[in-house]
Coordinates of C-alpha atoms in Angstrom, one line a residue:
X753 CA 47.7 -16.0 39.6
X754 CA 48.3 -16.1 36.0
X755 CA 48.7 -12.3 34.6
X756 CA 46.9 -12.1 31.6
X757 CA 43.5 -14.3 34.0
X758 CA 44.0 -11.6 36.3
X759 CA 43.4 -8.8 33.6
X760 CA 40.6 -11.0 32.1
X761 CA 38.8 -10.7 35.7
X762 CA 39.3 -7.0 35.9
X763 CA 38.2 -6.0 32.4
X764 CA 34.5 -8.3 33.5
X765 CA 34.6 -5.9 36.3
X766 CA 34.8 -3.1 34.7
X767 CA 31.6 -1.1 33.5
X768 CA 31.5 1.5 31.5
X769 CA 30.4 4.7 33.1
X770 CA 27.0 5.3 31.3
X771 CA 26.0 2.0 32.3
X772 CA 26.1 2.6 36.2
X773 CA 24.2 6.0 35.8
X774 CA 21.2 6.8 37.2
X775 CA 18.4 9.7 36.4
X776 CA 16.0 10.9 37.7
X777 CA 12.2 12.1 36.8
X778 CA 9.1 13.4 38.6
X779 CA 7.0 12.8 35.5
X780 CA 6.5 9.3 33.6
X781 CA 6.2 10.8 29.8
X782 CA 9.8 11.8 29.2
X783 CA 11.7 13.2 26.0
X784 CA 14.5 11.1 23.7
X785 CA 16.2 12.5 20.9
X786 CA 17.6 10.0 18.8
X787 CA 20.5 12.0 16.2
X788 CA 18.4 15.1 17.0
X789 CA 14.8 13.1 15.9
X790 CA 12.6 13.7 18.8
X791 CA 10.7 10.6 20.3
X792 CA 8.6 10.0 23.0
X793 CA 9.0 8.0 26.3
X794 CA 6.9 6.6 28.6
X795 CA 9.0 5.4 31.7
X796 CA 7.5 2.1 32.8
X797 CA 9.5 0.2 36.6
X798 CA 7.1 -2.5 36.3
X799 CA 9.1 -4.0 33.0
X800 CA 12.3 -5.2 33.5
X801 CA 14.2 -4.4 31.5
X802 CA 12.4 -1.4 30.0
X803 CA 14.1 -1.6 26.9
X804 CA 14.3 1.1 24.3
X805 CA 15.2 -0.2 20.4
X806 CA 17.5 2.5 18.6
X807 CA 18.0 1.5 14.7
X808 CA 21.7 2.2 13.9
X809 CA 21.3 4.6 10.8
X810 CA 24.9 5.4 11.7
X811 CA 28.0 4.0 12.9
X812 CA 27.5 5.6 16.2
X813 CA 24.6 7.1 17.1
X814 CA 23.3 9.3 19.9
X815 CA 20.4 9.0 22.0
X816 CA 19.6 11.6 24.6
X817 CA 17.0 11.3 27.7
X818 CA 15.5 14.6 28.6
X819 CA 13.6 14.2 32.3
X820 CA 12.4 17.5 34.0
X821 CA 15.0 16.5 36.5
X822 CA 18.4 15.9 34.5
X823 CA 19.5 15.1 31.0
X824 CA 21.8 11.6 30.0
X825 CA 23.3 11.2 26.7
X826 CA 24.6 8.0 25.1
X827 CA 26.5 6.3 22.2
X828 CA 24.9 3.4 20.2
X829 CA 26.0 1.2 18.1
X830 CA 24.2 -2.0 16.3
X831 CA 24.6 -4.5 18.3
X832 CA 25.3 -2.5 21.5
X833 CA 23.6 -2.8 25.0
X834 CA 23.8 -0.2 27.0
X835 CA 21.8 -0.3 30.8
X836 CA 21.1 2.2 33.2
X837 CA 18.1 3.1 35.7
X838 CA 15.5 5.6 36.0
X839 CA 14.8 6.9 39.3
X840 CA 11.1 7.7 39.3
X841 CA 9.7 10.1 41.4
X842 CA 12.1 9.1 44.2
X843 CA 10.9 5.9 44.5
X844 CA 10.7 3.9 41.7
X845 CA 13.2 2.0 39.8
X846 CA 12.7 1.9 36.1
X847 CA 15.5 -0.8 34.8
X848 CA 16.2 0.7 31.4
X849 CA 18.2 -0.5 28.2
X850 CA 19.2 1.3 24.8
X851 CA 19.7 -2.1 22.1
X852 CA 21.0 -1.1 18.8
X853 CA 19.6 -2.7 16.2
X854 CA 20.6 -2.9 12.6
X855 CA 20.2 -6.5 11.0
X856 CA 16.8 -7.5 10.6
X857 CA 16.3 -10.7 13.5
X858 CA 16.5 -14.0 12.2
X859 CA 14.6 -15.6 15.3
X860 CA 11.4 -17.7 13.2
X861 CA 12.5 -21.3 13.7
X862 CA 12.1 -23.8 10.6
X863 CA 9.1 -25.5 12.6
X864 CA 7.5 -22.6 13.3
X865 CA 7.5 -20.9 9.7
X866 CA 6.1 -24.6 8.5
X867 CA 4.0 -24.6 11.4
X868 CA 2.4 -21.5 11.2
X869 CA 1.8 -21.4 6.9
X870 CA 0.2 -25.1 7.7
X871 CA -2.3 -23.0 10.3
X872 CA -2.9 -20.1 7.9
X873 CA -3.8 -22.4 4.7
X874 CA -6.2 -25.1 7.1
X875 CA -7.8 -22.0 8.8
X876 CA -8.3 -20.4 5.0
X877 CA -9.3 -23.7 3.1
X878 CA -12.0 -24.4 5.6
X879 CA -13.0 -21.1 6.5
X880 CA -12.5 -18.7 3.3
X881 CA -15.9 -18.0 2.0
X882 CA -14.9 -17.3 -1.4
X883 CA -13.4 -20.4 -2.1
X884 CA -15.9 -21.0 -4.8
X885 CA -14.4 -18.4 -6.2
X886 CA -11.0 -19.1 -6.5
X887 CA -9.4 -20.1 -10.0
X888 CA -6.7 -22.4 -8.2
X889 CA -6.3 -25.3 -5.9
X890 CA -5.7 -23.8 -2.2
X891 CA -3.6 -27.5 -1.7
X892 CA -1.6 -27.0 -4.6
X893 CA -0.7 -22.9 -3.3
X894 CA -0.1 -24.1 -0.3
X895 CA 2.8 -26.8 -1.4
X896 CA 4.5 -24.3 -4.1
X897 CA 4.5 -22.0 -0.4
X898 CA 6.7 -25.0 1.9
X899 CA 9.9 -24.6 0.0
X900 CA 9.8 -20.6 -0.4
X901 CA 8.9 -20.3 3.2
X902 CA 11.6 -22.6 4.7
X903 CA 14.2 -20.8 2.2
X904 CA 13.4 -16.8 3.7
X905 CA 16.6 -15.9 5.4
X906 CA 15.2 -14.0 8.2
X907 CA 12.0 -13.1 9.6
X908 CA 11.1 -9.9 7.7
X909 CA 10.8 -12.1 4.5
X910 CA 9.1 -15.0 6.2
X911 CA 6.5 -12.9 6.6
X912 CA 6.5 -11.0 3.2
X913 CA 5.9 -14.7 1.7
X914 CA 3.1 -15.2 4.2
X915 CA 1.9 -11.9 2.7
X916 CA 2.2 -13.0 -0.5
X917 CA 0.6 -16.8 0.3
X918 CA -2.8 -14.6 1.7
X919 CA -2.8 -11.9 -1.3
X920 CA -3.0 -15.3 -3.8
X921 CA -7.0 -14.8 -2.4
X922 CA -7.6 -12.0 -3.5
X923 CA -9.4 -10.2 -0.5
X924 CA -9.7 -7.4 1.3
X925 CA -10.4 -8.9 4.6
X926 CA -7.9 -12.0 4.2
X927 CA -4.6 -11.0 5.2
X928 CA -1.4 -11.3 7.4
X929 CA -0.4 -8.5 9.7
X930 CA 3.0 -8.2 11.1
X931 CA 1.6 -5.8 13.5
X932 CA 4.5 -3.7 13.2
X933 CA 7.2 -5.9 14.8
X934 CA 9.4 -4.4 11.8
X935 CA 8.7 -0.8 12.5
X936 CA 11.9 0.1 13.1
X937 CA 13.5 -1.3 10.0
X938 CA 11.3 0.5 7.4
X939 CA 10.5 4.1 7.2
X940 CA 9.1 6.2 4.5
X941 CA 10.5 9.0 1.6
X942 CA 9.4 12.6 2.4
X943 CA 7.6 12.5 -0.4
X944 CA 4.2 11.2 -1.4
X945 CA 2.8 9.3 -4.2
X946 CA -1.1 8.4 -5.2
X947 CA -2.3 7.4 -8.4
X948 CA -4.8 8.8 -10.6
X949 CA -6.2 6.6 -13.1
X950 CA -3.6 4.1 -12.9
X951 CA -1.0 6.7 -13.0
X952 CA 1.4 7.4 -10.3
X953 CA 2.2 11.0 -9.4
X954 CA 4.1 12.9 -6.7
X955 CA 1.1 14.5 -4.7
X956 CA 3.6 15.9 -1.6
X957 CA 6.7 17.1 -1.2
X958 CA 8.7 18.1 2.1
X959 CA 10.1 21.2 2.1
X960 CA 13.8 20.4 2.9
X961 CA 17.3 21.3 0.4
X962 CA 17.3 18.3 -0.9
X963 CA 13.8 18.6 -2.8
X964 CA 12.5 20.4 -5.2
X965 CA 9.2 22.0 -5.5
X966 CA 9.2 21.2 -9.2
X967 CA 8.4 17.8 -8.1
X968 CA 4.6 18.4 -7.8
X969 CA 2.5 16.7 -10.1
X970 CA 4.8 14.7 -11.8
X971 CA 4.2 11.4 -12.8
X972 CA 6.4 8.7 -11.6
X973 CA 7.4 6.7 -14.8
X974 CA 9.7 4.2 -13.6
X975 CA 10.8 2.8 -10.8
X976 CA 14.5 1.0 -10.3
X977 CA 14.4 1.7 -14.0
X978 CA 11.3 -0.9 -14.7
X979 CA 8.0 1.0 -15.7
X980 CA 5.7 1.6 -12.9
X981 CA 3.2 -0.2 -14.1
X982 CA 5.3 -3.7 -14.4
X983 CA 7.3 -2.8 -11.1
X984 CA 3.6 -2.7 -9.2
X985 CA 2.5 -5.7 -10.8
X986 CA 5.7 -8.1 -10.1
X987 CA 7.1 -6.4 -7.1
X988 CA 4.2 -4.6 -5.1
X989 CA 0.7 -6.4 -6.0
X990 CA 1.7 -9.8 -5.5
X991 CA 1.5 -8.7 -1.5
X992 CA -1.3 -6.7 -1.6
X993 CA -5.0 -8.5 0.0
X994 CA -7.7 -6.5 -2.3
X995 CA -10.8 -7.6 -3.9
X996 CA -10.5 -5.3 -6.5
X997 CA -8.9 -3.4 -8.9
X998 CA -9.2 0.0 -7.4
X999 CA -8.6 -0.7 -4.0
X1000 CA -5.2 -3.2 -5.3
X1001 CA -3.9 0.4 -6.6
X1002 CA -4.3 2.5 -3.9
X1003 CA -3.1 0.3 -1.7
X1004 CA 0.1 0.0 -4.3
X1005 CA 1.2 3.3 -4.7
X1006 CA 0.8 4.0 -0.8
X1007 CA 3.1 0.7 -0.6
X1008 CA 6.3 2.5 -3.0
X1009 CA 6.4 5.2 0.0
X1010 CA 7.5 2.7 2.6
X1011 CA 10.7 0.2 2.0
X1012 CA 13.4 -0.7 4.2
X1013 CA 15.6 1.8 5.4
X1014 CA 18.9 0.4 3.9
X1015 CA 16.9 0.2 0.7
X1016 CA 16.9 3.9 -1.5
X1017 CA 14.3 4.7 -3.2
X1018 CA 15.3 5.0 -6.8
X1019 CA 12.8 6.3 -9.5
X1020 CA 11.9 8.3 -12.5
X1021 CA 10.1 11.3 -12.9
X1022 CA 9.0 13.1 -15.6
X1023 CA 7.6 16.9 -14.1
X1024 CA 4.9 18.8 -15.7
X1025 CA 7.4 20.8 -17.9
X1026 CA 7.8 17.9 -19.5
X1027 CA 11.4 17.0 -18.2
X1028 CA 12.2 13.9 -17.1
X1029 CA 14.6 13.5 -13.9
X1030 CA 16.0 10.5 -12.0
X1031 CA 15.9 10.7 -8.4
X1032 CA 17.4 8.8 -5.4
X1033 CA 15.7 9.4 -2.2
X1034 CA 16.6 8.0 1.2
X1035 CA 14.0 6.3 2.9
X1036 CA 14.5 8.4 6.4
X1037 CA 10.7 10.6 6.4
X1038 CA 9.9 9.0 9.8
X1039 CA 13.8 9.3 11.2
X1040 CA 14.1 12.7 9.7
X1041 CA 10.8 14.2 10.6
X1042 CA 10.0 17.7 13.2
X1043 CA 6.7 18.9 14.2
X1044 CA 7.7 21.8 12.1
X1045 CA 7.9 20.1 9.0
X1046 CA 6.1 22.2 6.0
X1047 CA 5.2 20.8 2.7
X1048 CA 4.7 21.7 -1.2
X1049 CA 1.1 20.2 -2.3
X1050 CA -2.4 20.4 -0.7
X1051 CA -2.8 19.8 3.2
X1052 CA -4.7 17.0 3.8
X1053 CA -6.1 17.8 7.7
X1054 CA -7.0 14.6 9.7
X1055 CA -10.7 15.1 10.8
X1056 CA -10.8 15.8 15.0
X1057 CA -14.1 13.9 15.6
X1058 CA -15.5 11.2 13.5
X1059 CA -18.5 13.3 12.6
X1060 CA -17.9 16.7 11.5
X1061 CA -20.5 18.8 10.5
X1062 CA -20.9 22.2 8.1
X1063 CA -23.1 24.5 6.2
X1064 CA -23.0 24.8 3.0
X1065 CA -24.9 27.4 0.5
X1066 CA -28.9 27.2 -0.3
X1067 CA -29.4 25.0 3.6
X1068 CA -27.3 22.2 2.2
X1069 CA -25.6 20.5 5.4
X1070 CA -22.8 19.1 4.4
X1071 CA -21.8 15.5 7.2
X1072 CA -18.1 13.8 7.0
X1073 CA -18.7 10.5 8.9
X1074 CA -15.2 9.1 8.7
X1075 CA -15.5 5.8 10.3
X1076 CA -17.5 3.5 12.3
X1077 CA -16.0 3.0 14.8
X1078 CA -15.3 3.4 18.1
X1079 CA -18.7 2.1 18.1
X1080 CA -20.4 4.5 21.2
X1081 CA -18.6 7.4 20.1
X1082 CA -19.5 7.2 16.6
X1083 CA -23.5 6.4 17.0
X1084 CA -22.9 9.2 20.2
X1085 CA -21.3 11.8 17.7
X1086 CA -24.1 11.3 15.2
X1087 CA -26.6 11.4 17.5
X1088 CA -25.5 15.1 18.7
X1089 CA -25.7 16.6 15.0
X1090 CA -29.2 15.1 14.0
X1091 CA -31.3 18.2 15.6
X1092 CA -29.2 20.0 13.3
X1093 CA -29.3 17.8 10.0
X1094 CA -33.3 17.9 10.8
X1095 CA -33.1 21.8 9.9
X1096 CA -31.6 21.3 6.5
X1097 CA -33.0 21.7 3.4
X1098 CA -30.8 19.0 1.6
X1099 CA -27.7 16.6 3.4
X1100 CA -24.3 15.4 1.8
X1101 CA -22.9 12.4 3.7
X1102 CA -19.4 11.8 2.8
X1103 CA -18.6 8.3 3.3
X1104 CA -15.1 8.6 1.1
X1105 CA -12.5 7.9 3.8
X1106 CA -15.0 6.0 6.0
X1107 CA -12.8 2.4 6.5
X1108 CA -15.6 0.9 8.1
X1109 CA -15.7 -0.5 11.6
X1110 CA -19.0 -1.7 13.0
X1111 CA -22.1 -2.6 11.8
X1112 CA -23.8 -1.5 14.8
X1113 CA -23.0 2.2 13.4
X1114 CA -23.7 1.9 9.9
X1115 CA -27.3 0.1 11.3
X1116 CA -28.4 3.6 13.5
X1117 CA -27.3 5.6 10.7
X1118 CA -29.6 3.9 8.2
X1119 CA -32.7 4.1 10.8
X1120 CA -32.4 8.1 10.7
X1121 CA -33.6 7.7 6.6
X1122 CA -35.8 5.0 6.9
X1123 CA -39.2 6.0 6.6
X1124 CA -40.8 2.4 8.1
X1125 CA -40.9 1.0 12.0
X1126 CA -37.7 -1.4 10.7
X1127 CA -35.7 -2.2 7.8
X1128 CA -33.9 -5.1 6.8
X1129 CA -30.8 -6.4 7.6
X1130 CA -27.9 -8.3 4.3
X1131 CA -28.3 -11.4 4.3
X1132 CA -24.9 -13.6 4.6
X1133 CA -23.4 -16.9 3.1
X1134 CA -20.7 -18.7 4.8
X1135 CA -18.9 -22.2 4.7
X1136 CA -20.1 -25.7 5.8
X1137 CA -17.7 -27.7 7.0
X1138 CA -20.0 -31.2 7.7
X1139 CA -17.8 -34.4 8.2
X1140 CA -20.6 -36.8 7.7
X1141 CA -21.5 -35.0 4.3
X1142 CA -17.9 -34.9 3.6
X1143 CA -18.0 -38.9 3.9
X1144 CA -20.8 -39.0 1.9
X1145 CA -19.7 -37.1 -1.0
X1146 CA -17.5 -40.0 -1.6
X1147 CA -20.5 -41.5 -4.0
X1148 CA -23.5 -39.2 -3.1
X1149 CA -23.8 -36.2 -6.2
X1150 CA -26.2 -34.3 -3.3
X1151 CA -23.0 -34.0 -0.6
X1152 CA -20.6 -33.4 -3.5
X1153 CA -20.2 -29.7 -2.2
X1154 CA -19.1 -31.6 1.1
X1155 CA -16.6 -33.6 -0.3
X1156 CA -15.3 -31.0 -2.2
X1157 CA -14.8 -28.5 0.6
X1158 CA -16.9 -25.7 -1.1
X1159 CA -20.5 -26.6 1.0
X1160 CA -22.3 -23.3 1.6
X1161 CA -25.2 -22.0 3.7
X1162 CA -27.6 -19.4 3.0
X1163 CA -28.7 -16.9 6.1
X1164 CA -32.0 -14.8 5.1
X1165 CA -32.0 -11.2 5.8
X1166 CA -32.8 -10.2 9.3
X1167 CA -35.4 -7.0 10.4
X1168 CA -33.8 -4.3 11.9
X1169 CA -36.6 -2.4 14.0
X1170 CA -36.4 1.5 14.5
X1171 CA -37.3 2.7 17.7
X1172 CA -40.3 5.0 17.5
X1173 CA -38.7 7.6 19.8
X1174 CA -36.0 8.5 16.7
X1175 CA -37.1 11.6 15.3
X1176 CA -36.5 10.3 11.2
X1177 CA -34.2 13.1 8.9
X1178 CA -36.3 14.0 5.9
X1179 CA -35.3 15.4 3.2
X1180 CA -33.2 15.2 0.0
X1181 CA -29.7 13.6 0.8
X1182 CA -26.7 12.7 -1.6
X1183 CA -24.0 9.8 -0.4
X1184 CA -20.5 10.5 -1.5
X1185 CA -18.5 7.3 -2.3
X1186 CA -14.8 6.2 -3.0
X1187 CA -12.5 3.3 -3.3
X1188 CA -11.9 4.1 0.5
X1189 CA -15.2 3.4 1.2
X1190 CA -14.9 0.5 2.7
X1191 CA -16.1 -3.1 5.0
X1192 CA -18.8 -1.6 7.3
X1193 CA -19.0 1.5 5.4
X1194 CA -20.2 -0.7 2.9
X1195 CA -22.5 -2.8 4.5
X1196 CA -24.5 0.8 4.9
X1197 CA -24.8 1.0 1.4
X1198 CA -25.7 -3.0 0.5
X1199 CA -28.2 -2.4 3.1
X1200 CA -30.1 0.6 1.4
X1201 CA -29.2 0.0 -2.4
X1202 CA -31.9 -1.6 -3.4
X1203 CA -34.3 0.7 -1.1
X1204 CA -37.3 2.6 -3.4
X1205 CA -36.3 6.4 -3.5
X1206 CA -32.6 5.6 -1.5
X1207 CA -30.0 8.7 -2.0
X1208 CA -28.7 9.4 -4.6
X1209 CA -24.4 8.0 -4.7
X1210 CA -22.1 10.2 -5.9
X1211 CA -18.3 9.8 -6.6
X1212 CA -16.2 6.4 -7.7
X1213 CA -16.7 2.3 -6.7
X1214 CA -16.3 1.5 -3.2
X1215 CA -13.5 -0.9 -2.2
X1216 CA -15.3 -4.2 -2.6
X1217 CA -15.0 -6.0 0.7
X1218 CA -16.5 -6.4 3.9
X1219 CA -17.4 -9.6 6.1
X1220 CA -16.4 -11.2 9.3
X1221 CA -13.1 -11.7 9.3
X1222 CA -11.4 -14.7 11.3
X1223 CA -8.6 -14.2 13.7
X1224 CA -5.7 -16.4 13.6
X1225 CA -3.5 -15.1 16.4
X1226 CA -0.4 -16.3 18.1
X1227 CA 1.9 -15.9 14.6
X1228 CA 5.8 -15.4 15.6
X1229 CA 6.7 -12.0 17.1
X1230 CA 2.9 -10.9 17.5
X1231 CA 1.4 -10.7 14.1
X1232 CA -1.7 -12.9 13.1
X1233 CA -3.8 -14.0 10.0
X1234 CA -7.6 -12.7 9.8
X1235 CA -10.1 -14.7 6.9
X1236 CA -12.9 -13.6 5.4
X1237 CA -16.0 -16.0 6.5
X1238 CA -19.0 -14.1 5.8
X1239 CA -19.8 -13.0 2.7
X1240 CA -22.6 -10.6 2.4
X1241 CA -25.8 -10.5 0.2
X1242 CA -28.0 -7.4 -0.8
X1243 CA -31.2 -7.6 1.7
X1244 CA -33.8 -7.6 -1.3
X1245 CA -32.6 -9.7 -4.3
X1246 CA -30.1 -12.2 -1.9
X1247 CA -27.7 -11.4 -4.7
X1248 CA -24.1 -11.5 -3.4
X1249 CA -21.7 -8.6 -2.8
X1250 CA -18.2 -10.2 -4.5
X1251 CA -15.6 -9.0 -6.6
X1252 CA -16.8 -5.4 -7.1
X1253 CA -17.5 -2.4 -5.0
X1254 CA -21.0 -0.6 -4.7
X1255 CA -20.7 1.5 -8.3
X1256 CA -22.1 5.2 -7.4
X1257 CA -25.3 6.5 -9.7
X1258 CA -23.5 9.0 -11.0
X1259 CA -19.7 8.4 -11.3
X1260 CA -17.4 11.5 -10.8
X1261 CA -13.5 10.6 -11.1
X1262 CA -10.8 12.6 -9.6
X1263 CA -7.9 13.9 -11.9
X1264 CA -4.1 14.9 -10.6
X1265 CA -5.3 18.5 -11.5
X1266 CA -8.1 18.7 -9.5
X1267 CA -6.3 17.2 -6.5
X1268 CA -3.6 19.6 -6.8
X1269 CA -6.0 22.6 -7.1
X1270 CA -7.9 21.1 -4.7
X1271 CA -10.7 21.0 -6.3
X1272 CA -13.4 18.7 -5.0
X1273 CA -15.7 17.8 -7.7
X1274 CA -17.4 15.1 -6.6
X1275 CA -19.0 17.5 -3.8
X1276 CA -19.6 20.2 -6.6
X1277 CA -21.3 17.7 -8.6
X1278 CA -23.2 16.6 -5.3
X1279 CA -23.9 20.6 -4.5
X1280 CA -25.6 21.0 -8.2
X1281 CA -27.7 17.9 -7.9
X1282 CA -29.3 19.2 -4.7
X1283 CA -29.5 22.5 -6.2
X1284 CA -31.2 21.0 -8.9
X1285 CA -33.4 18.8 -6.6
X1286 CA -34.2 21.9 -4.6
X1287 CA -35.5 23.7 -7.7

């Protein structure tokens, strides 16, 4: 046999030693440490392989799997496979693989990104319900779209100009998601920005050598040495879905945290001394992170229930209803405070970070303030889509919406009834409203606007979107499209809720200094009215 054949066969035959080693666990959850950052594991025999992606930050990189039974450390590289099994508890195998990733996939075939735009923009022209709104031709987007599509060079931009194709309509509820199939090759800076009347400023700041607690409060200025202003508006805002103004910004400066991890952020700063300061920071706040991280900047505490409950001075119960959803648990949660919100002498319902989810929710919240045996229900529009009409819009002015794809229909406001065994909450009551009020949450407040003698709304306009969003599923790698095909109308005068959130009664707006005091004067001004109510 040829020599150099036979050392060809041997190397094949050869594995390396990490591949052919086996560990063991009694319990499923499991520890990894990847360079030091700590991850969890859940160990899963039934998927074969069970594969574990590792982004290569480094030239080689170590991942370690820490089992109550025995601990297996490896070397990763991009590019690298490395296999071994899981023994658990002594009887099942758990086929495992470390991949190390790097380049961002290229996988999104030239029929499927034509294919799947051609879904998005027929699902959207037929099914938008703001199309009457539009200031463009949805035909004519959708053909500047084919060439800058087929021309992404992998699949991470393919869907950033799917992003951008959706944000053209300028809603809230029409998007694309990637569902986070690109997770591993973004991360965030350990710092964090927010803007204040259209003003970015540093709001955070991790406490590690590299930062400075000098840092807090300043305003961002420029960004990869553009302005802030002009780098949102030509490089963040063309990809953002919002229906407004307010909720475009907030959604912008949370988008310059996040960036691809080969990608530094690189910014200006000018610090409430006055100084100005370049920075370079790494985008590694994910990678980099501990459960003992601390922070410069006010704490912001995630609520543990949905419905939290306090009391303030002069009987004043104070109720943060942070979403709608899960729907039992959020009309269950509710439910168990409203003996005690029947004792108070005035209620504050902060509806500020409330996202929306069902309108199920926001329904059995409004029947604890409605004084009558039911209430009614937004009315809706949403699209015709008539083929016959179509035809006959050819040459008949009456089917000329047909023909022109922009035929709507008119649903009249439903009666909601209130069962007579809910005990109804009486007394004074202040709502307190935000740009991140938003969707369900604001189908609560459509529904009791016009209502004689409603509460009184407190704080900053609402986000500006809600309706019944359209799923288009099945994109490449798991992500999907969602349309807006409802579009809502206020229950009394049918007058349609479009391109503007629910503006409070009496608008309060919060500065960078009160944030960074932590100052909450929308509820102080909410406090004073009761007061003032109660006197």
């Amino acid at each position: 046999m040829n020599k150099l054949l036979l050392l060809s066969m041997l190397a094949a035959l050869i594995t390396p030693v990490h591949s052919q080693q086996l560990i063991r666990s009694e319990k499923r959850h499991v520890s990894v440490l990847i360079n030091g950052g700590k991850t969890d594991w859940t160990i899963s025999p039934d998927i074969n392989p069970d594969r574990l992606k590792v982004y290569c930050a480094k030239a080689r990189n170590e991942v370690v799997f820490q089992t109550n039974s025995d601990t297996a450390k490896f070397f990763v590289s991009n590019r690298d496979t490395i296999r071994f099994c899981i023994i658990l508890k002594s009887k099942d195998t758990a086929r495992t693989e470390i991949v190390g990733i790097r380049d961002l996939p290229d996988k999104i075939t030239v029929t499927e990104k034509l294919y799947w735009l051609s879904q998005v923009w027929s699902e959207t022209k037929y099914n938008f319900i703001n199309i009457d709104k539009l200031d463009f031709n949805p035909d004519s987007l959708y053909r500047s779209f084919i060439p800058k599509v087929l021309n992404t060079k992998n699949d991470y931009e393919y869907y950033r100009m799917l992003k951008k194709f959706m944000a053209c309509f300028h809603d809230g509820h029409t998007a694309v998601v990637d569902e986070g199939q690109f997770y591993l090759y973004t991360d965030y800076i350990p710092i964090m920005l927010e803007d204040f009347n259209k003003k970015v400023y540093i709001t955070s700041v991790r406490k590690i050598p590299e930062l400075d607690s000098t840092w807090m409060g300043a305003e961002l200025i420029r960004v990869e040495g553009v302005p802030t202003t002009r780098y949102l508006e030509e490089n963040i805002f063309p990809y953002i879905p919002a229906s407004t103004e307010q909720h475009r910004w907030m959604q912008g400066a949370f988008n310059l945290n996040s960036g691809l991890r080969d990608k530094p952020f690189r910014g200006t700063i000018r610090k409430t001394d006055g100084n100005i300061l370049d920075i370079i920071l790494q985008r590694n706040g994910e990678a980099t992170r501990t459960p003992n991280d601390q922070y410069w900047g006010p704490k912001y505490t995630y609520p543990h229930d949905i419905v939290e409950m306090k009391w303030l001075e002069n009987g004043i119960a104070y109720v943060n209803f942070s979403a709608f959803y899960p729907e039992e648990r959020a009309i269950r949660e509710f439910d168990s405070i409203a003996p005690e919100l029947r004792k108070a002498k005035a209620i504050i319902i902060d509806l500020r970070q409330n996202g929306g989810g069902s309108t199920v929710v926001s329904q059995h919240l409004q029947m604890y303030f409605t004084p009558g045996k039911y209430f009614l229900n937004f009315g809706w529009q949403t699209r015709t889509n008539d083929g016959v009409g179509k035809a006959n819009g050819n040459w008949i002015a009456e089917y000329k919406d047909y023909y022109l794809n922009r035929a709507i229909r008119f649903v009249k406001p439903d009666t909601v009834p209130v069962p007579d065994t809910l005990k109804r909450i009486i007394c004074p009551t202040v709502i307190l409203i935000g740009r991140y009020t938003f969707s369900a949450a604001e189908d609560f407040l459509v529904n009791i606007y016009e209502v004689p003698g409603r509460p009184l709304f407190i704080g900053a306009e609402t986000g500006g979107s809600t309706g019944s969003p359209l799923v288009v599923d099945g994109l490449p790698g798991g992500g999907y499209a969602r349309i807006c095909t409802r579009r809502i109308c206020f229950p009394y005068s049918s007058k349609p809720f479009v391109n503007s959130g629910i503006r409070p009664d009496i608008e309060v707006q919060t500065t960078i200094t009160d944030y960074l005091r932590q100052k909450d004067m929308v509820l102080e001004r909410a406090i004073s009215e009761l007061k003032t109510k109660q006197n």
